[in-house]
Amino acid sequence: MQAQINASLHFEIYYFVDVKMPTLSIIQALFTLLSLALACPFHNGASNPILAAANNNHFRPLQRSNPFSRARTAITNVRIFDGYRLLPASTVIVDRGTIVDVGNSGNAIVHIDGKGGVLMPGLIDAHAHPSDITHLQDLSRYGVTTTMLMACFQPQSCLSLKNHSGLVDVVVGSLIAAAPGSIHGNIVAAVDGNGDRLVYNASMAPQWLDNALSWGPDFVKLIAESPGLDQQTLNVLTKTSQDRRKRVACHASSLDAYEQAAIAGVDDIQHSPSDKPISAGLARRIAFRGQVVTPTLAIMRAISDTSPATRNYTAAEETVRRLKEAGVPIIAGTDSNLVPGLIAIVPFGISLHEELQLLVNAGLSPIEALRAATSTAAKHWGLNDRGVIARGKRADLVLLSGNPLEDISATKTIQRIWLAGVEFSGAVGSF
Ligand SMILES: *[C@@H]1O[C@H](CO)[C@@H](O)[C@H](O)[C@H]1NC(C)=O
Ligand SMILES: *[C@@H]1O[C@H](CO)[C@@H](O)[C@H](O)[C@H]1NC(C)=O
Ligand SMILES: *[C@@H]1O[C@H](CO)[C@@H](O)[C@H](O)[C@H]1NC(C)=O
Ligand SMILES: [Zn+2]
C-alpha cells in the first residue's frame, strides 16, 4: 500500500515537471523578445497580457489537478526549528495543507523519515520582483514559500502570480508612489508613457491611494529618495494607507531617505543606506516607533560590487548592526529580480540563502537570521497563518539535512519542501 502510493506520487511529480518545461521555455523566449523590443524596464507593455494569460490559463488548471495536498503525512525523526527555537527530535503531521500535530505520531497515510535533519518553516523573502512562473519555481525550489512582490506596475500580471497551489505564495504590493522627475518617478512615467500615475503633491495623495488600491494590492509601496516625494506627501500617504488598514513598505537606500521614512512612520523600511550608516539615535527612534527594517543586503552588496565608488557596502552592514543593537526587528528580503538594466540582477531563491549569510556577517546570530526569514517576517506582515511550525498553521516546510543554527550555510542542505502541504518536486538539494 505504502509503496504503491509512493510510486504514484513520484510518477505524478515527474509528469508535473515535464509538462511545464517546454511550454515555459517558449513563453520565456517570447517574453524576452518582447521585453527587449520594448526596452521596457519592468517587462510590461505588450508582454503582460501574454504572461498573465499563460499564468492563468495554463498553470492554474495544471496545479488544480495536483493530488498531493490531500494525503495525511507524518514527517518523523526531525529536529524542529519552529520559527523561534530548536526543539528535540520529533514528528510533524500534515493534513490537507495544514500542520495538524507536532510531537505525536498519530495515524498517517504517508510516512517520511527525516533522518535526524532539521525541519523549519518555509522561508519568506520579503522583497522580490517575480514577474513570471519560472521566477516562482525558482523561489520554491530554494524553499521560499512566501514572497512579497515589492512593486506592481500592471495589476493583471501581478494578480496572475497569486494563488498557484504548489508554488510560493505571492503577497502583492501597489504601484510605487513616486514623485515626478525622481529616479523612480521616471520609471513609472516610462511604463505608462505619461505622468498620470505619479504623486505630485500631498493634496492629491488620498486620490492617488484610491486609484492605487482599486484593484486590491495587499500593501502600499512608497519611495523615499532625493530628489523625490517631500516629507509632507510621505506623511499623508503613510497615514492614509494605515487608516485604510494597508501596511506601508518604503524604499529608502540613502541616509536622508531613511530619516524621511522613519519620520513618516512607515511600517517597514526597505534596504540599508549605502552612502552612510544611520546613527544610533535614528536606530533608536525607528525601534521606538515600532517600525521594522528589511535591509536587502543581497542587492546592496551586488550594487556596491558594480559601483564601489558610490555604494559603500560596509556602511550598509554597519546600519544593520546599529538596528540590531537598538532592538529593531529585522526581516530577510533580497530585492531579487532578473530585470536587465535594472540596478543589479539578483537571482530568485538562491539569493535568500545569501541574504541569511550576509545578515549573519553583519552581526545577527544564525537563529536571529532564521527568525528574520520566518516568524519575524510573518508576524510583522500580519501573516498569522505561517512562519512557524505549530498546530493549525500552513504546512510551509523545508527539510534540511544540516543544522542552520550551528552554521547558517546549512540552509543550503535542502532535502524536501512543502508549500501549504503540497510537496515541491524540484527541491534544489544541497548547493
Ligand atoms: C486568491 O485567493 C483568495 C482566497 O481564496 C481570493 O480571495 C482571491 O481573490 C484570489 N486572487 C486571485 C488573483 O486569484
Ligand atoms: C497637486 O497636483 C495636482 C496634479 O498635478 C494639481 O492639479 C493640483 O493643483 C496640485 N495641488 C496643489 C495644492 O499644489
Ligand atoms: C564606508 O563606510 C564605512 C563605515 O561607515 C567607513 O568606515 C568607510 O570609511 C567608508 N568607505 C568609504 C570609501 O567611504
Ligand atoms: Zn525592490
XYZ file of C-alpha atoms and ligand atoms in Angstrom:
474
model
C 0.000 0.000 0.000
C 2.692 2.414 1.095
C 4.902 1.584 -1.884
C 2.039 1.993 -4.321
C 1.219 5.419 -3.040
C 4.852 6.484 -3.188
C 5.225 5.205 -6.747
C 2.161 7.039 -7.970
C 3.293 10.187 -6.177
C 6.600 10.067 -7.975
C 5.029 9.463 -11.331
C 2.773 12.440 -10.845
C 5.655 14.610 -9.687
C 7.714 13.986 -12.800
C 4.723 14.355 -15.051
C 4.041 17.687 -13.425
C 7.557 18.907 -14.136
C 7.852 17.527 -17.668
C 4.701 19.142 -18.922
C 5.708 22.520 -17.636
C 9.173 22.946 -19.007
C 8.788 23.073 -22.817
C 5.824 25.411 -22.575
C 7.750 27.630 -20.265
C 10.753 27.978 -22.485
C 8.515 29.147 -25.326
C 6.869 31.656 -23.048
C 10.282 32.731 -21.774
C 11.564 33.261 -25.308
C 8.547 35.326 -26.291
C 8.794 37.255 -23.109
C 12.464 38.037 -23.584
C 11.973 39.107 -27.200
C 9.075 41.331 -26.341
C 10.756 42.952 -23.426
C 13.886 43.578 -25.447
C 11.865 45.030 -28.298
C 10.037 47.323 -25.947
C 13.175 48.094 -23.954
C 10.874 48.414 -21.015
C 12.457 48.430 -17.578
C 9.831 46.322 -15.827
C 8.792 43.842 -18.521
C 5.464 45.465 -19.020
C 3.677 46.737 -22.083
C 2.665 44.060 -24.560
C 4.308 41.150 -22.757
C 1.917 41.447 -19.842
C -1.277 40.038 -21.296
C 0.710 37.089 -22.669
C 2.296 36.355 -19.325
C -0.884 36.852 -17.377
C -2.773 34.560 -19.756
C -0.066 31.906 -19.533
C -0.115 32.031 -15.761
C -3.891 31.950 -15.536
C -4.862 29.631 -18.370
C -2.032 27.164 -18.409
C -0.653 26.793 -14.914
C -3.750 27.132 -12.792
C -5.548 24.092 -14.308
C -2.315 22.045 -14.129
C -1.923 22.852 -10.489
C -5.522 22.172 -9.626
C -5.002 18.587 -10.778
C -2.063 18.171 -8.421
C -3.151 15.459 -5.978
C -0.624 15.819 -3.167
C -2.303 18.269 -0.881
C -4.684 15.612 0.403
C -2.743 12.707 1.919
C -2.185 12.833 5.675
C 1.609 12.823 6.064
C 3.871 12.186 9.054
C 7.369 13.679 8.867
C 9.215 11.677 11.503
C 12.636 11.819 13.126
C 13.218 15.530 12.642
C 14.555 18.207 14.928
C 12.199 21.156 14.569
C 13.188 24.807 14.239
C 9.696 26.098 14.938
C 10.391 29.688 13.867
C 11.732 30.645 17.299
C 13.954 27.856 18.666
C 15.188 24.334 18.022
C 13.091 21.533 19.520
C 14.296 17.953 20.071
C 13.685 15.210 17.523
C 10.001 14.669 16.970
C 7.242 14.249 14.380
C 5.118 16.731 12.421
C 1.778 15.683 10.943
C 0.405 17.476 7.895
C -3.116 17.081 6.610
C -4.766 18.942 3.721
C -2.228 21.741 3.707
C -2.170 22.336 7.446
C 0.093 21.244 10.297
C -2.310 19.248 12.459
C 0.077 17.963 15.107
C 3.603 18.464 16.398
C 5.140 15.847 18.669
C 2.652 12.995 18.364
C 2.914 10.286 15.736
C -0.805 9.977 15.054
C -2.040 7.934 12.115
C -0.854 8.978 8.695
C -1.007 7.528 5.187
C 2.381 8.745 4.027
C 5.452 8.466 6.297
C 8.613 10.416 5.593
C 11.751 9.682 7.580
C 13.540 12.971 8.230
C 16.708 11.070 9.223
C 17.545 13.436 12.076
C 17.559 16.525 9.868
C 16.097 19.905 10.759
C 12.560 20.800 9.694
C 12.000 24.556 9.511
C 9.151 26.808 8.382
C 9.193 27.734 4.700
C 11.335 30.812 4.102
C 9.892 34.256 3.456
C 11.631 36.590 1.004
C 10.026 39.879 1.975
C 11.323 41.832 -1.019
C 11.352 40.392 -4.522
C 10.203 41.215 -8.053
C 8.994 37.997 -9.678
C 7.122 38.500 -12.934
C 6.537 35.021 -14.306
C 6.062 31.420 -13.278
C 9.722 30.477 -13.714
C 10.572 33.016 -11.008
C 8.016 31.415 -8.712
C 9.502 27.997 -9.478
C 12.998 29.235 -8.630
C 11.831 30.726 -5.351
C 10.003 27.487 -4.483
C 12.929 25.275 -5.426
C 15.072 27.052 -2.813
C 12.490 26.692 -0.050
C 10.947 30.161 -0.307
C 7.249 29.614 0.377
C 6.086 33.240 0.670
C 7.366 36.340 -1.090
C 6.390 39.993 -1.204
C 6.172 41.403 -4.715
C 7.574 44.811 -3.821
C 6.063 46.867 -6.639
C 3.354 46.410 -9.227
C 3.123 48.321 -12.484
C 0.480 46.159 -14.176
C -2.194 44.678 -11.898
C -3.181 41.993 -14.407
C 0.279 40.394 -14.407
C 0.817 40.763 -10.670
C -2.508 39.114 -9.854
C -1.714 36.264 -12.237
C 1.127 35.292 -9.860
C -1.223 34.735 -6.937
C -2.873 31.549 -5.671
C -0.805 28.969 -7.531
C -1.108 25.915 -5.374
C 2.224 24.154 -5.038
C 4.230 27.316 -5.657
C 5.457 30.192 -3.486
C 2.616 32.378 -2.196
C 2.900 35.934 -3.536
C 1.842 38.949 -1.461
C 1.365 41.808 -3.920
C 2.334 45.430 -3.406
C 0.811 48.523 -5.016
C 2.206 50.720 -7.733
C 5.122 52.670 -6.273
C 4.300 56.157 -5.019
C 6.975 58.304 -6.633
C 7.494 61.965 -7.468
C 7.790 63.452 -10.982
C 11.420 63.886 -12.019
C 12.735 61.373 -9.460
C 14.579 58.197 -10.460
C 11.602 56.003 -9.565
C 9.121 58.541 -10.914
C 10.869 58.290 -14.273
C 10.322 54.525 -14.246
C 6.590 54.995 -13.622
C 6.417 57.592 -16.386
C 8.341 55.313 -18.776
C 5.985 52.386 -18.149
C 2.882 54.493 -18.738
C 4.172 56.830 -21.417
C 2.852 59.741 -19.334
C 2.804 61.054 -15.784
C -0.745 60.061 -14.831
C 0.296 57.733 -12.041
C 2.846 59.962 -10.292
C 2.280 61.663 -6.944
C 2.590 65.436 -7.486
C 1.800 66.744 -4.025
C 0.304 65.928 -0.620
C -3.169 67.168 -1.504
C -3.558 64.615 -4.296
C -2.170 61.770 -2.140
C -5.576 60.402 -0.967
C -6.865 60.290 -4.549
C -3.660 58.573 -5.686
C -4.189 55.958 -2.980
C -7.811 55.366 -4.042
C -6.536 54.582 -7.531
C -3.591 52.538 -6.298
C -5.797 50.395 -4.042
C -8.647 49.988 -6.533
C -7.504 46.594 -7.840
C -6.752 45.143 -4.414
C -3.000 45.051 -3.737
C -2.088 43.654 -0.328
C 0.118 46.567 0.756
C 1.352 50.006 -0.290
C 4.845 50.753 -1.599
C 6.300 54.234 -1.161
C 9.573 55.635 -2.434
C 11.692 57.944 -0.287
C 14.569 59.366 -2.334
C 16.229 62.657 -3.065
C 15.009 64.353 -5.184
C 11.649 62.718 -4.533
C 8.436 62.953 -2.541
C 8.575 65.632 0.141
C 8.108 64.816 3.792
C 4.520 66.009 3.949
C 3.484 63.858 0.991
C 5.155 60.804 2.519
C 3.402 61.537 5.811
C -0.030 61.830 4.193
C 0.464 58.715 2.043
C 1.528 56.727 5.101
C -1.258 57.927 7.387
C -3.949 57.469 4.730
C -2.759 53.932 3.894
C -2.664 52.952 7.546
C -6.158 54.411 8.072
C -7.255 52.088 5.259
C -5.534 49.192 7.028
C -2.861 48.767 4.393
C 0.664 48.119 5.533
C 3.252 50.567 4.154
C 6.671 49.460 2.899
C 9.044 52.259 1.920
C 12.128 52.163 -0.287
C 14.999 54.096 1.333
C 18.558 53.451 0.165
C 20.296 56.600 1.443
C 20.631 58.113 4.896
C 18.353 61.085 4.040
C 15.666 58.767 2.735
C 15.888 56.634 5.891
C 15.290 59.698 8.013
C 12.233 60.582 5.884
C 10.797 57.064 6.071
C 11.305 56.993 9.839
C 9.566 60.359 10.298
C 6.667 59.364 8.042
C 6.018 56.362 10.294
C 6.025 53.737 7.531
C 5.600 50.196 8.834
C 8.610 48.765 7.088
C 11.774 50.442 5.761
C 13.325 48.648 2.792
C 17.094 48.498 2.069
C 20.076 49.723 4.086
C 21.760 53.024 3.200
C 24.868 52.607 1.102
C 26.099 56.183 1.491
C 26.460 56.429 5.295
C 25.335 54.281 8.198
C 22.384 55.520 10.252
C 23.175 56.931 13.680
C 22.451 55.041 16.886
C 19.880 57.751 17.620
C 17.970 57.153 14.388
C 18.059 53.407 15.047
C 16.525 54.027 18.485
C 13.774 56.225 17.018
C 12.930 53.501 14.493
C 12.748 50.988 17.343
C 10.650 53.322 19.480
C 8.050 53.788 16.725
C 7.718 50.032 16.265
C 8.984 50.180 12.693
C 10.770 47.198 11.148
C 13.536 47.060 8.568
C 14.246 44.780 5.594
C 17.895 45.614 4.792
C 18.087 43.643 1.477
C 21.832 43.141 1.872
C 21.918 40.833 -1.159
C 21.191 43.686 -3.536
C 23.132 46.250 -1.515
C 26.184 44.056 -1.929
C 25.540 43.436 -5.629
C 25.261 47.187 -6.213
C 28.424 48.013 -4.309
C 30.279 45.329 -6.276
C 29.387 47.118 -9.514
C 29.627 50.739 -8.206
C 32.177 50.637 -5.391
C 32.902 54.364 -5.703
C 29.394 55.465 -4.787
C 27.969 52.479 -2.881
C 29.601 51.549 0.396
C 28.580 48.055 1.497
C 30.426 48.413 4.801
C 28.090 51.307 5.605
C 25.051 49.160 4.774
C 26.324 46.446 7.132
C 27.007 48.975 9.872
C 23.378 50.126 9.717
C 22.237 46.549 10.302
C 24.497 46.364 13.372
C 23.018 49.570 14.776
C 19.459 48.455 14.090
C 20.129 45.200 15.871
C 21.658 46.992 18.874
C 18.596 49.244 19.076
C 16.306 46.204 19.012
C 14.667 46.951 15.634
C 13.062 43.789 14.182
C 14.998 42.787 11.062
C 13.350 40.947 8.169
C 15.022 38.992 5.382
C 14.482 40.201 1.829
C 16.671 40.172 -1.257
C 15.246 42.517 -3.919
C 15.690 39.555 -6.257
C 14.888 40.416 -9.854
C 16.042 39.409 -13.310
C 15.339 42.728 -14.947
C 18.173 43.578 -17.356
C 19.336 47.139 -16.933
C 17.784 47.488 -13.513
C 20.194 48.400 -10.764
C 21.544 44.846 -10.242
C 20.448 41.332 -11.154
C 19.786 39.217 -8.064
C 18.636 35.648 -8.784
C 15.452 34.288 -7.236
C 15.546 31.841 -4.351
C 19.260 31.215 -4.016
C 19.712 34.863 -3.007
C 17.641 34.401 0.146
C 20.268 31.944 1.388
C 22.906 34.557 0.590
C 20.859 37.142 2.482
C 20.837 34.919 5.583
C 24.609 34.599 5.382
C 25.021 38.367 4.911
C 22.783 39.066 7.908
C 24.991 36.782 9.994
C 28.118 38.512 8.652
C 26.517 41.820 9.697
C 26.137 40.641 13.280
C 22.930 38.618 13.582
C 23.241 35.195 15.160
C 22.118 32.283 12.962
C 18.906 31.934 14.981
C 18.153 35.661 14.548
C 18.717 35.378 10.795
C 16.389 32.365 10.626
C 13.704 34.228 12.549
C 14.134 37.159 10.134
C 13.080 34.835 7.293
C 10.306 33.015 9.213
C 8.496 34.063 12.403
C 9.561 37.733 12.474
C 8.644 38.292 8.824
C 5.258 36.571 9.208
C 4.419 38.449 12.406
C 5.122 41.909 11.059
C 3.404 41.231 7.755
C 0.301 40.077 9.610
C 0.570 36.589 8.122
C -0.630 34.828 11.236
C -1.126 31.524 9.459
C 2.571 30.898 8.740
C 6.235 31.467 9.609
C 6.136 28.979 12.486
C 5.737 25.242 12.899
C 2.718 24.803 15.147
C -0.655 23.110 15.071
C -3.117 24.884 12.784
C -0.504 26.708 10.683
C 0.041 26.365 6.935
C 2.265 23.418 6.133
C 5.028 25.524 4.556
C 8.030 23.389 5.452
C 11.647 22.846 4.470
C 13.564 19.734 5.486
C 17.334 20.221 5.791
C 19.984 17.577 6.372
C 22.223 20.053 8.239
C 21.614 22.304 11.241
C 21.480 26.032 10.338
C 21.509 27.069 13.988
C 25.106 25.893 14.158
C 26.116 27.240 10.781
C 23.748 29.368 8.748
C 25.082 27.915 5.492
C 23.263 24.681 6.404
C 20.069 26.261 4.997
C 21.683 25.129 1.738
C 21.172 21.423 2.559
C 17.585 21.272 1.313
C 16.102 17.781 1.140
C 12.380 18.369 0.705
C 9.977 21.288 0.501
C 6.239 21.585 1.117
C 4.133 24.583 0.133
C 0.826 24.593 2.009
C 1.213 20.831 2.269
C 1.990 20.277 -1.416
C 5.434 18.770 -1.830
C 7.561 20.591 -4.383
C 9.094 18.112 -6.767
C 12.153 20.109 -7.799
C 13.778 20.820 -4.401
C 17.290 22.047 -5.150
C 19.135 19.652 -2.829
C 22.460 20.702 -1.337
C 24.220 23.553 -3.092
C -6.678 34.285 -4.310
O -7.378 33.552 -3.331
C -8.076 34.364 -2.381
C -8.612 33.455 -1.302
O -9.276 32.373 -1.847
C -9.161 35.140 -3.137
O -9.847 35.972 -2.242
C -8.505 35.982 -4.226
O -9.487 36.625 -4.993
C -7.629 35.132 -5.142
N -6.913 36.024 -6.036
C -6.589 35.690 -7.285
C -5.894 36.733 -8.072
O -6.800 34.611 -7.759
C -1.413 68.894 -6.839
O -1.159 68.270 -8.067
C -2.279 68.181 -8.915
C -1.883 67.324 -10.128
O -0.778 67.904 -10.792
C -2.737 69.583 -9.293
O -3.894 69.509 -10.115
C -3.075 70.362 -8.029
O -3.386 71.703 -8.352
C -1.912 70.339 -7.043
N -2.329 70.887 -5.777
C -1.564 71.711 -5.096
C -2.125 72.207 -3.785
O -0.464 72.073 -5.486
C 32.398 53.038 4.130
O 31.683 53.042 5.343
C 32.459 52.690 6.467
C 31.507 52.555 7.649
O 30.822 53.728 7.853
C 33.552 53.742 6.671
O 34.350 53.398 7.773
C 34.392 53.833 5.396
O 35.300 54.894 5.519
C 33.508 54.079 4.192
N 34.328 53.997 2.979
C 34.339 54.952 2.079
C 35.190 54.695 0.875
O 33.708 55.992 2.211
Zn 12.930 46.209 -4.961
